[in-house]
mmCIF file of C-alpha atoms and ligand atoms in Angstrom:
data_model
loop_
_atom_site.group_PDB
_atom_site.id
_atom_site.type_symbol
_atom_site.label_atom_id
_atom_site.label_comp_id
_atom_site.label_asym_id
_atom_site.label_seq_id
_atom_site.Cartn_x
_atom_site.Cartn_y
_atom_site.Cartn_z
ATOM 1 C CA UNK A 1 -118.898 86.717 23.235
ATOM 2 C CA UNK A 2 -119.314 87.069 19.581
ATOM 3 C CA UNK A 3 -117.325 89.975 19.707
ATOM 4 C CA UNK A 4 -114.348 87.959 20.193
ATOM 5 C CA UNK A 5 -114.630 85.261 18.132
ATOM 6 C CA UNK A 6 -117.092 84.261 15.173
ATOM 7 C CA UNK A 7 -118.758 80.636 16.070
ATOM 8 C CA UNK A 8 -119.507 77.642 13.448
ATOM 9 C CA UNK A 9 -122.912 76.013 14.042
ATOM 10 C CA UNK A 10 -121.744 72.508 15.603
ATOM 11 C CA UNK A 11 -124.564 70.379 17.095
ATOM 12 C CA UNK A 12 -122.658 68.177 19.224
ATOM 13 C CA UNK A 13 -123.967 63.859 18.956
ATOM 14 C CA UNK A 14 -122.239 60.860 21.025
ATOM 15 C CA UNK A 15 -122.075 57.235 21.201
ATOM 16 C CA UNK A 16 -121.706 54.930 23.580
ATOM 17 C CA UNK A 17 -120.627 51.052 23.290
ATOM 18 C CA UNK A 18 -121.812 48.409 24.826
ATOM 19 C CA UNK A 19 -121.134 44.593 24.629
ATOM 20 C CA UNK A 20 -119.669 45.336 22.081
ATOM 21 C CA UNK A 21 -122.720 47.531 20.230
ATOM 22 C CA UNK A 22 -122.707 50.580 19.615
ATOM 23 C CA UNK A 23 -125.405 53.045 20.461
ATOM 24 C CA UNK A 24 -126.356 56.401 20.583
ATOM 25 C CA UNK A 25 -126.623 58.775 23.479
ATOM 26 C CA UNK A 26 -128.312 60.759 25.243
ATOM 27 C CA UNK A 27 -130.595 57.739 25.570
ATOM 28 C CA UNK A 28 -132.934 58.457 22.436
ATOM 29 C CA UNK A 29 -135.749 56.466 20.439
ATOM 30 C CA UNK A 30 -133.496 54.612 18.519
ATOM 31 C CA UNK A 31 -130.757 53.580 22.017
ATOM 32 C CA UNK A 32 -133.831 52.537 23.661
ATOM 33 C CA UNK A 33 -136.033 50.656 19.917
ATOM 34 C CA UNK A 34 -132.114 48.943 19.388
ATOM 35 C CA UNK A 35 -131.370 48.046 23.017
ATOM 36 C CA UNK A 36 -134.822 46.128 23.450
ATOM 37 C CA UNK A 37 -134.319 44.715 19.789
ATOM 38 C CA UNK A 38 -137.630 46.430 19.052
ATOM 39 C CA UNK A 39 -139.622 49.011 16.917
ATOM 40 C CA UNK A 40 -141.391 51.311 20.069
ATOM 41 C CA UNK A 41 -143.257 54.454 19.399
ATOM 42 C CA UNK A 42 -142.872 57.320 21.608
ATOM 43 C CA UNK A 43 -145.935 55.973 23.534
ATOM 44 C CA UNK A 44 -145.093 52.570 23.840
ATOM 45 C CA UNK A 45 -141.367 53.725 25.145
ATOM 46 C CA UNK A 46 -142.951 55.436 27.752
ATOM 47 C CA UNK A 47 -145.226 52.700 28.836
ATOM 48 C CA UNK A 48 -142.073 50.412 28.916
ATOM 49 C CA UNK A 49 -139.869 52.478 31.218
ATOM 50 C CA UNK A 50 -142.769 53.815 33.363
ATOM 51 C CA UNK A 51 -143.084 49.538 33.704
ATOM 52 C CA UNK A 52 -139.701 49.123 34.478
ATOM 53 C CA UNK A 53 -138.767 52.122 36.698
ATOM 54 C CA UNK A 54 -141.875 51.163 38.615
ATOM 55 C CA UNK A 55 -140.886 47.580 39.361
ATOM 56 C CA UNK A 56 -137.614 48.770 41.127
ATOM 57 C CA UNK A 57 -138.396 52.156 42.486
ATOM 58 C CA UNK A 58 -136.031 52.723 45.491
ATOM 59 C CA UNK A 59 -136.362 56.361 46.782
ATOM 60 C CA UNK A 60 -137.399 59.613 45.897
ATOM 61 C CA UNK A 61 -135.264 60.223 43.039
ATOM 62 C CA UNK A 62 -132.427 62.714 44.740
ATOM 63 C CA UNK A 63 -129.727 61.233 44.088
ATOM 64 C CA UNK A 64 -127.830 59.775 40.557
ATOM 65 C CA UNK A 65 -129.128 56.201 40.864
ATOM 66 C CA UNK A 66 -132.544 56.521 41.853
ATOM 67 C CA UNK A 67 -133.034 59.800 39.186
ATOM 68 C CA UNK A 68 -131.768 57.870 36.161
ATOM 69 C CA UNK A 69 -133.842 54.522 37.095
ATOM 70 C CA UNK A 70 -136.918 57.061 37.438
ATOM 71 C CA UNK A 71 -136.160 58.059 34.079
ATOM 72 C CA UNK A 72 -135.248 55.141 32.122
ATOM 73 C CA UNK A 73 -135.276 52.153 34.133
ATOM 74 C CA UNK A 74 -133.501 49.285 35.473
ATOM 75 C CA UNK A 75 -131.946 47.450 32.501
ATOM 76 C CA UNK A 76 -131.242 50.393 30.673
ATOM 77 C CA UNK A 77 -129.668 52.213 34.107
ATOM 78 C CA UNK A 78 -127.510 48.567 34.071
ATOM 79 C CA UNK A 79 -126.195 48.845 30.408
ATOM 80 C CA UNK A 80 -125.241 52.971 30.019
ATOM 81 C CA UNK A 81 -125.152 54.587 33.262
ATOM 82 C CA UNK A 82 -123.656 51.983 36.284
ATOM 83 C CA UNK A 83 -120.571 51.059 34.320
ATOM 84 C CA UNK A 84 -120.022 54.515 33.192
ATOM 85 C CA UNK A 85 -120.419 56.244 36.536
ATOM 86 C CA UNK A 86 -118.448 53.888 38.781
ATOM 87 C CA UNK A 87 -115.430 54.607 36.213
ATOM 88 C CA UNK A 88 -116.087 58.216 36.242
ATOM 89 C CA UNK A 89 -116.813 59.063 40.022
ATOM 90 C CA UNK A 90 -115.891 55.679 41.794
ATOM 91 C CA UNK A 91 -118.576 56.396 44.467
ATOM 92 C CA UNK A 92 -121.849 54.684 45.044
ATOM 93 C CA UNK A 93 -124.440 56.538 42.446
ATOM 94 C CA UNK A 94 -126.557 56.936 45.486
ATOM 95 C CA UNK A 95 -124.529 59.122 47.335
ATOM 96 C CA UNK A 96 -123.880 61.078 43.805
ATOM 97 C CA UNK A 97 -126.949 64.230 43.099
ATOM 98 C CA UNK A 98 -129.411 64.062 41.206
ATOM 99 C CA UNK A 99 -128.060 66.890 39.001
ATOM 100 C CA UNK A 100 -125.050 65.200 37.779
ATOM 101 C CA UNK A 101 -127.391 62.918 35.777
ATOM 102 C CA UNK A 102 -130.416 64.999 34.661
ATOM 103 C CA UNK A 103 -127.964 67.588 32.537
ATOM 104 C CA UNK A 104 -128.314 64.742 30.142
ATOM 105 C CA UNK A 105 -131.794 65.027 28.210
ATOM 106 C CA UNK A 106 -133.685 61.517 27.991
ATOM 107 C CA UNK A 107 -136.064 61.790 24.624
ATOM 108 C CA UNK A 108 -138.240 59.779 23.574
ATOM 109 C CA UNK A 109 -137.898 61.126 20.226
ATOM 110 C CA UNK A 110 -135.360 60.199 17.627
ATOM 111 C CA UNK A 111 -133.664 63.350 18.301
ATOM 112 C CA UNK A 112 -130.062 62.819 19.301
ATOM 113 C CA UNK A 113 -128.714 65.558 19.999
ATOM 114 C CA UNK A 114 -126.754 65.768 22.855
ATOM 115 C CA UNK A 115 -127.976 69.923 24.354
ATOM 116 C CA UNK A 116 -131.699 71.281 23.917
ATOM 117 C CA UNK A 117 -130.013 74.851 23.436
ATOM 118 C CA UNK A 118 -131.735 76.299 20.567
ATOM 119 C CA UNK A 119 -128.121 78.031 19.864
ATOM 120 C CA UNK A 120 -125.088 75.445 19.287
ATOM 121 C CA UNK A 121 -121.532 76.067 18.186
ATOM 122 C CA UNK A 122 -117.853 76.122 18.729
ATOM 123 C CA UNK A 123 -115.403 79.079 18.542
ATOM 124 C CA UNK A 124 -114.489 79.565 14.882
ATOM 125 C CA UNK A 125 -110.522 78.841 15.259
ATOM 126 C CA UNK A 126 -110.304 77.504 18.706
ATOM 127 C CA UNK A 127 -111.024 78.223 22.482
ATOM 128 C CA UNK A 128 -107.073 79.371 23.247
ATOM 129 C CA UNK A 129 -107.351 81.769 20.312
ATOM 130 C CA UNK A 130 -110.987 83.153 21.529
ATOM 131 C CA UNK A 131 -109.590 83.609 25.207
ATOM 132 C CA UNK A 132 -106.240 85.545 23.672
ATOM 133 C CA UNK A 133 -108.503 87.790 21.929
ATOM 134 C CA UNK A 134 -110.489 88.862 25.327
ATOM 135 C CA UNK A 135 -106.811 89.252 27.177
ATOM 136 C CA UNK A 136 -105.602 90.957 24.594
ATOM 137 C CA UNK A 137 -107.084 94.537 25.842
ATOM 138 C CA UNK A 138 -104.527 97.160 27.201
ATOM 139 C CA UNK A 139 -106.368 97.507 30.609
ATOM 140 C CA UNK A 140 -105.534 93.504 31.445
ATOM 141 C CA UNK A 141 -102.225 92.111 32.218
ATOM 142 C CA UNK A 142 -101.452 88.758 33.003
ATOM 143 C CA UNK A 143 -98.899 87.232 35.408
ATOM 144 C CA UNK A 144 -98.107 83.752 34.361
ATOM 145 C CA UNK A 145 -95.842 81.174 36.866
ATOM 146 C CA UNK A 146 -97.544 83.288 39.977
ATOM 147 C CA UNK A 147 -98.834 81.109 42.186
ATOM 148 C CA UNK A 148 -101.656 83.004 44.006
ATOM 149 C CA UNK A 149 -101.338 81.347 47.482
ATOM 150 C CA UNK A 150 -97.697 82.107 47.322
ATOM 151 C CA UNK A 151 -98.399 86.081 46.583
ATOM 152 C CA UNK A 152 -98.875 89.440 48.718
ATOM 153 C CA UNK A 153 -102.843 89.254 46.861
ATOM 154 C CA UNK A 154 -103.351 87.182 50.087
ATOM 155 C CA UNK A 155 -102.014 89.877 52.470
ATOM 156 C CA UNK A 156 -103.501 92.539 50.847
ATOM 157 C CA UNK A 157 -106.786 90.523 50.833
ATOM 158 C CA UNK A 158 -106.764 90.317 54.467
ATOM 159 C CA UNK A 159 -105.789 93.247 56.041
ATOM 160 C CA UNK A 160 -108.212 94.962 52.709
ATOM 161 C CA UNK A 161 -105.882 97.188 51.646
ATOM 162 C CA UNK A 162 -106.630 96.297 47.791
ATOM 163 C CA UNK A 163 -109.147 98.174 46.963
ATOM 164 C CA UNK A 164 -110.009 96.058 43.966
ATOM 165 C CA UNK A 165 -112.559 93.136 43.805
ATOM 166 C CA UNK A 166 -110.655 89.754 43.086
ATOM 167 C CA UNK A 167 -112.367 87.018 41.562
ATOM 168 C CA UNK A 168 -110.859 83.639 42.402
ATOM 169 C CA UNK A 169 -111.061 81.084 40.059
ATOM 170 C CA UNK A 170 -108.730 78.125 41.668
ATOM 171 C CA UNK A 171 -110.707 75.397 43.713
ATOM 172 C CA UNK A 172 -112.981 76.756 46.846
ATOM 173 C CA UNK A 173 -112.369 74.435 49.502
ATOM 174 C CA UNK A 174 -108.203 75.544 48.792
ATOM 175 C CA UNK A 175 -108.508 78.656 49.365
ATOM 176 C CA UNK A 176 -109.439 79.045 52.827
ATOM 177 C CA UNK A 177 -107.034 76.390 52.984
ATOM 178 C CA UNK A 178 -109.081 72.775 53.754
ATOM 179 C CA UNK A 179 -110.289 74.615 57.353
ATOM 180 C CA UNK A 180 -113.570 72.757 57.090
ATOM 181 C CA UNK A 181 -111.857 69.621 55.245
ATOM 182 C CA UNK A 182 -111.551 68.761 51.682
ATOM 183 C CA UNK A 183 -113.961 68.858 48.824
ATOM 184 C CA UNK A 184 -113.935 65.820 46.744
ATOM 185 C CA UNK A 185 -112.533 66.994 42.861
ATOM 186 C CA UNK A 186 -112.340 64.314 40.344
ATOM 187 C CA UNK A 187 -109.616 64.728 37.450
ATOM 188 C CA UNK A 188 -108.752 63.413 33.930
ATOM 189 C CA UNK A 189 -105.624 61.593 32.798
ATOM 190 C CA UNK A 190 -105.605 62.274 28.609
ATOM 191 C CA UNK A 191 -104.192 59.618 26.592
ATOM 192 C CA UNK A 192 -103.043 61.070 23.141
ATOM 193 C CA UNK A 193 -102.631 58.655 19.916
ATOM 194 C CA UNK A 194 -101.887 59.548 17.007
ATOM 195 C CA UNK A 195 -103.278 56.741 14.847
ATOM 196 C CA UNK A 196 -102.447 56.035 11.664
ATOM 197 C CA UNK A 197 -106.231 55.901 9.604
ATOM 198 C CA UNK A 198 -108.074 58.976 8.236
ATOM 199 C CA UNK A 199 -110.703 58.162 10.396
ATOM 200 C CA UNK A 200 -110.521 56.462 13.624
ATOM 201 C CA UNK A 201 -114.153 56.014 14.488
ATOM 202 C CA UNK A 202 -116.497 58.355 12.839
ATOM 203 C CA UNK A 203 -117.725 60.596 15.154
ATOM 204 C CA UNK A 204 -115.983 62.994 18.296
ATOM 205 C CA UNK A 205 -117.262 61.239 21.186
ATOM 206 C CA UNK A 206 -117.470 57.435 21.786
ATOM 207 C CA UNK A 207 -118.112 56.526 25.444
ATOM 208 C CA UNK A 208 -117.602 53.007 27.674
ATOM 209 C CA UNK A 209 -120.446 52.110 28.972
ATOM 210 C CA UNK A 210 -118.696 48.481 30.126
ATOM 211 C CA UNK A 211 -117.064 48.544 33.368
ATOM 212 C CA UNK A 212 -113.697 46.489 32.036
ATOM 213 C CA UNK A 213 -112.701 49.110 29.680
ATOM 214 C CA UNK A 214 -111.037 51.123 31.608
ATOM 215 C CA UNK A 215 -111.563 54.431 30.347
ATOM 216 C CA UNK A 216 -115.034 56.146 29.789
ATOM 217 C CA UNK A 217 -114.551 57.993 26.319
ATOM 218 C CA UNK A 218 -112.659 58.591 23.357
ATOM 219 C CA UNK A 219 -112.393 62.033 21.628
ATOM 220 C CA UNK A 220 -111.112 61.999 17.980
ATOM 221 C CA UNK A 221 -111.229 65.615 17.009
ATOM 222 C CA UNK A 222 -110.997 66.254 13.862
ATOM 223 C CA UNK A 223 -114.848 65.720 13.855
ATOM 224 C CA UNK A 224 -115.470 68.828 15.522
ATOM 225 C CA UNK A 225 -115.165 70.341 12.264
ATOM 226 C CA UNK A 226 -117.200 68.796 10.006
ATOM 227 C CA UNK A 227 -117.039 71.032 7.825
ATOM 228 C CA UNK A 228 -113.431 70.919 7.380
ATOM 229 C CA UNK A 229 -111.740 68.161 5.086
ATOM 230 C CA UNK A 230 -108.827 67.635 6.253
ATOM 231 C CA UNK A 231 -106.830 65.692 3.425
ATOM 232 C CA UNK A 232 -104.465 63.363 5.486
ATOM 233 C CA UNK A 233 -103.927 59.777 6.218
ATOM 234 C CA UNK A 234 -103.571 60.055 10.084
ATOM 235 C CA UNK A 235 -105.959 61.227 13.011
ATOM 236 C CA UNK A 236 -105.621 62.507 16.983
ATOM 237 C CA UNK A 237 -107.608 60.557 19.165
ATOM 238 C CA UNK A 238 -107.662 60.766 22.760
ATOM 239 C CA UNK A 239 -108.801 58.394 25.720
ATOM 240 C CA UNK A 240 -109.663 60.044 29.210
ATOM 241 C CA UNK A 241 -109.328 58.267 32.335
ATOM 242 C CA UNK A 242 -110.943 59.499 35.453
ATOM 243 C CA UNK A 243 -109.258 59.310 39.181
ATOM 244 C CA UNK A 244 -109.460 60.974 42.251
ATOM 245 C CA UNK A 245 -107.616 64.554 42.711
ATOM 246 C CA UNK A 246 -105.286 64.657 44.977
ATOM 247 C CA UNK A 247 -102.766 67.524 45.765
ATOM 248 C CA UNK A 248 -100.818 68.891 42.818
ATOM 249 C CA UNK A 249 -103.764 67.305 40.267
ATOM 250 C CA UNK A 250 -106.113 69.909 38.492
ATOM 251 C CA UNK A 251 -109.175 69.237 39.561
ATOM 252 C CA UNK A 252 -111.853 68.905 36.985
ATOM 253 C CA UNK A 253 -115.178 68.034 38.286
ATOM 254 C CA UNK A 254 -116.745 68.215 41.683
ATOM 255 C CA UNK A 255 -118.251 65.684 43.180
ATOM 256 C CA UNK A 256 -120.444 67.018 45.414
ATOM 257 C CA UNK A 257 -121.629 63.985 47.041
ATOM 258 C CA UNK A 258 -123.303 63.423 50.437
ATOM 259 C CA UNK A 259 -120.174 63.992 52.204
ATOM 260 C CA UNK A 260 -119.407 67.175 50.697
ATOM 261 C CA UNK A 261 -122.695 68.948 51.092
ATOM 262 C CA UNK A 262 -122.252 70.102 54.772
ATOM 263 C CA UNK A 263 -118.670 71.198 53.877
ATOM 264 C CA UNK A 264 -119.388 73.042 50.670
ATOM 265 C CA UNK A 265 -122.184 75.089 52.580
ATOM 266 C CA UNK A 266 -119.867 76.063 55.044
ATOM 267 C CA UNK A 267 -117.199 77.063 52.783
ATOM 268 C CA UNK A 268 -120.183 78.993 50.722
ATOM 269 C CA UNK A 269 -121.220 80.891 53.651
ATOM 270 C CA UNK A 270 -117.323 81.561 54.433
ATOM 271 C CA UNK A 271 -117.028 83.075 50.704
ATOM 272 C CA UNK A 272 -120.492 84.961 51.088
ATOM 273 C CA UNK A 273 -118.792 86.496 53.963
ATOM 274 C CA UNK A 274 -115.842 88.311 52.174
ATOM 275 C CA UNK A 275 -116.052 91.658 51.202
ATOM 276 C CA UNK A 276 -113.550 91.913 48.307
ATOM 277 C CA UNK A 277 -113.539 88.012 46.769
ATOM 278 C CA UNK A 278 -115.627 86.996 44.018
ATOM 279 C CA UNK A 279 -115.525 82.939 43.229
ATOM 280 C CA UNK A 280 -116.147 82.065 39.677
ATOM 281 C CA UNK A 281 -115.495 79.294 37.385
ATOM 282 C CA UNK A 282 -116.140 75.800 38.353
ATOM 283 C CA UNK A 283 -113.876 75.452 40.969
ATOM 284 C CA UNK A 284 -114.219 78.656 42.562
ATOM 285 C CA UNK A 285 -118.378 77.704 42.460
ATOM 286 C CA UNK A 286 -117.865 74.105 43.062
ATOM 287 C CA UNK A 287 -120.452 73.680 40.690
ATOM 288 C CA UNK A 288 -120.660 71.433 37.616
ATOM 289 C CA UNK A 289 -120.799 73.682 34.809
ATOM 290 C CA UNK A 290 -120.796 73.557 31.049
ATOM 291 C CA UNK A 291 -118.764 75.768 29.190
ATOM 292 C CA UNK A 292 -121.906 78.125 28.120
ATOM 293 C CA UNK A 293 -123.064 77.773 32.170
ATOM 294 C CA UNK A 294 -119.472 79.148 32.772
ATOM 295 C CA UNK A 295 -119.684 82.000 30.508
ATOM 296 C CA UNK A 296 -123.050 83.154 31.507
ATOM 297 C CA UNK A 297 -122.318 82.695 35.003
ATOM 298 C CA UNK A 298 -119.012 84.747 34.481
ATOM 299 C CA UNK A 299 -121.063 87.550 32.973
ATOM 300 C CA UNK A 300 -123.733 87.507 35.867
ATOM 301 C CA UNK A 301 -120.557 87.867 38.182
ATOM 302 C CA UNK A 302 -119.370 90.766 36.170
ATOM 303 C CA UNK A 303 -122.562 92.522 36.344
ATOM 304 C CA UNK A 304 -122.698 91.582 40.205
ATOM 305 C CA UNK A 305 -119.481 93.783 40.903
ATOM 306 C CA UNK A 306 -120.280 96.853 38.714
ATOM 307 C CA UNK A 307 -123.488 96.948 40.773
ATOM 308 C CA UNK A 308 -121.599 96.809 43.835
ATOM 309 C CA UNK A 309 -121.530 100.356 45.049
ATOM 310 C CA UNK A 310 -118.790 99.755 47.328
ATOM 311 C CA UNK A 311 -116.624 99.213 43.805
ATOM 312 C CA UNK A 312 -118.356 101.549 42.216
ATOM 313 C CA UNK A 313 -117.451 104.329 44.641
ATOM 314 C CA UNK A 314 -114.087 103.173 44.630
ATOM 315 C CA UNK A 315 -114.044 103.815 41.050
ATOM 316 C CA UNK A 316 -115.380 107.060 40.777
ATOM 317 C CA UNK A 317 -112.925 108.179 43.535
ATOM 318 C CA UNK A 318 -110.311 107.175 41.618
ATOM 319 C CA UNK A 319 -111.191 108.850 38.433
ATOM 320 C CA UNK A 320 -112.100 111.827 40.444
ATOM 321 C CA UNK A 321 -115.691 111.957 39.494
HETATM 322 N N1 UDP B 1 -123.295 59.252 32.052
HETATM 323 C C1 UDP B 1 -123.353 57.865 31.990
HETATM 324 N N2 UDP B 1 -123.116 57.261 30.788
HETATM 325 C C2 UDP B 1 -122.777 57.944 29.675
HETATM 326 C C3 UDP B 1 -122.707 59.356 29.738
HETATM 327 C C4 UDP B 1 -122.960 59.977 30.951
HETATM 328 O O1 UDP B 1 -123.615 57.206 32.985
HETATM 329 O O2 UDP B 1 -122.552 57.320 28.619
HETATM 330 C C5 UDP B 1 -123.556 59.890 33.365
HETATM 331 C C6 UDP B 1 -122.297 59.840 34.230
HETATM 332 O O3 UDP B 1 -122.657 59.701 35.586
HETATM 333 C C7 UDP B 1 -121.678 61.183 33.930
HETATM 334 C C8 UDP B 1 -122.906 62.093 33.828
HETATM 335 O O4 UDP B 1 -123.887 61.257 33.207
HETATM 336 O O5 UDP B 1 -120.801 61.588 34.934
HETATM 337 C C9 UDP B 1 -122.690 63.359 33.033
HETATM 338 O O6 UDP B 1 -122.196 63.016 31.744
HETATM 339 P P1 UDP B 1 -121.608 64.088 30.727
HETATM 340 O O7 UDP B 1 -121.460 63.418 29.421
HETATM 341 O O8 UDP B 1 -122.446 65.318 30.793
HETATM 342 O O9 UDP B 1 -120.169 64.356 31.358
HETATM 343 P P2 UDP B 1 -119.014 65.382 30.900
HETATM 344 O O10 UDP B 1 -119.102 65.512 29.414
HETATM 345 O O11 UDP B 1 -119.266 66.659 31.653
HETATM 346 O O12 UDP B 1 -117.771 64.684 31.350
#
């Protein structure tokens, strides 16, 4: 990737409010020593959660609810994670996985970081200009306003008269069009202000935790840069508020709840089945990955289909070898 684009180290921190406090997140040393009003050491935070997890241990930790009260308890499960979730996935945190939950570290350290990645940054201009760079190469042109479901791809998909692997990126349950039902996709609706103070609140990320605010975070962005003064009076914030994806909404983030599991295994099997289509990306995957997940797991793919000797022999055909 760094052949496309030089990154700036950027070790990404959040906050999260609370009745009106604020605090910082993941849940750290210092959420935990400021929630309790107290001065804990590691040890002693330990002992404490280990306490309260114990006293209202409901199951065996697969799913959302019963993973973060393993981890850090009832009252602080109440202040950072019930509000939060209901606004983000309006679903009962039991029938949520485990997963969506335990990519956030819990440390009983005073290290906030958000990632453990020993490697942290952000493209040096910006993502759009990173991604331009990577299309920019003579062998790859790009059709823009082409809907896919709309195009001969399909046809020549079926009756495999391609003769080139196609990675789809769009959501998975879509395109074998909802036979087995529909996934459950969450989406964002972005709120843009421009507000009229240098700095609106002093870091990039500051997260809800309260149920009656109705969104769950607020992005001001000049602060993921820095390292970059940027000399005027005003500042672009921006609130996101989650809802269900319905038809015609870009789907962001899949739910993969109870219900879904059955489904997505049957549309996985479906997509294992097909000879020429590659899924990628998060929707294509239906999994909840991070942008670095994405990348790596877009590389992996890569590698996947240049192994493929079917595509390989195709190849060499073609360039007569
Ligand atoms: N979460 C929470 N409170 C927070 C932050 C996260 O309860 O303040 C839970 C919530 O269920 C959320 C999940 O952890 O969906 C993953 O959060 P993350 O910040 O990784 O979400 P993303 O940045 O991908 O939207």
């Amino acid at each position: 990737m760094t052949g496309f684009t030089d990154f700036f180290p950027y070790e990404h921190r959040a906050f999260t409010r609370h009745r009106g406090v604020t605090y910082p997140l993941p849940i750290n040393l210092q959420t935990i020593n400021q929630f309790f009003g107290m001065s804990l050491s590691p040890e002693q935070a330990r002992k404490l959660i280990e306490n309260q997890a114990a006293s209202s241990r409901t199951g065996s930790a697969g799913n959302l609810r019963d993973r973060a009260i393993a981890e850090i308890g009832e009252p602080l499960y109440e202040a950072f994670i019930e509000g939060y979730t209901a606004k983000k996935w309006q679903m009962d945190p039991k029938r949520l996985p485990a997963s969506t939950i335990s990519r956030l570290p819990v440390r009983l350290t005073f290290d906030s970081r958000y990632f453990n990645d020993v490697h942290q940054g952000l493209p040096a201009s910006d993502y759009a200009s990173w991604l331009q760079r990577i299309a920019s190469h003579p062998f790859i042109d790009i059709s823009l306003g082409t809907d896919f479901f709309r195009s001969s791809l399909r046809t020549h998909i079926a009756d495999r008269s391609l003769n080139v692997p196609v990675v789809y990126t769009g959501p998975l349950d879509k395109y074998f069009d909802f036979e087995l039902g529909q996934l459950g996709w969450r989406t964002l609706d972005f709120e843009f202000q421009r507000v009229a103070q240098p700095d609106f609140q002093g870091t990039a990320v500051m997260n809800e935790a309260d149920i009656d605010v109705p969104y769950t975070r607020t992005i001001e962005f000049r602060h993921f840069r820095p390292d970059h003064e940027v000399p005027v009076a005003e500042s672009i914030i921006d609130r996101e508020f989650s809802r269900s994806a319905e038809q015609g909404d870009e789907p962001y983030y899949p739910i993969n709840s109870a219900d879904d599991r059955d489904r997505l295994s049957g549309y996985r099997a479906r997509a294992e089945s097909l000879q020429d289509v590659y899924f990628g990306g998060r929707l294509g995957t239906c999994k909840y990955l991070d942008m670095h997940m994405a990348i790596a797991s877009a590389l992996t793919l890569v590698e996947r289909i240049a192994n493929d000797r079917s595509w390989v022999a195709v190849a060499n055909e073609e360039a007569g070898v």
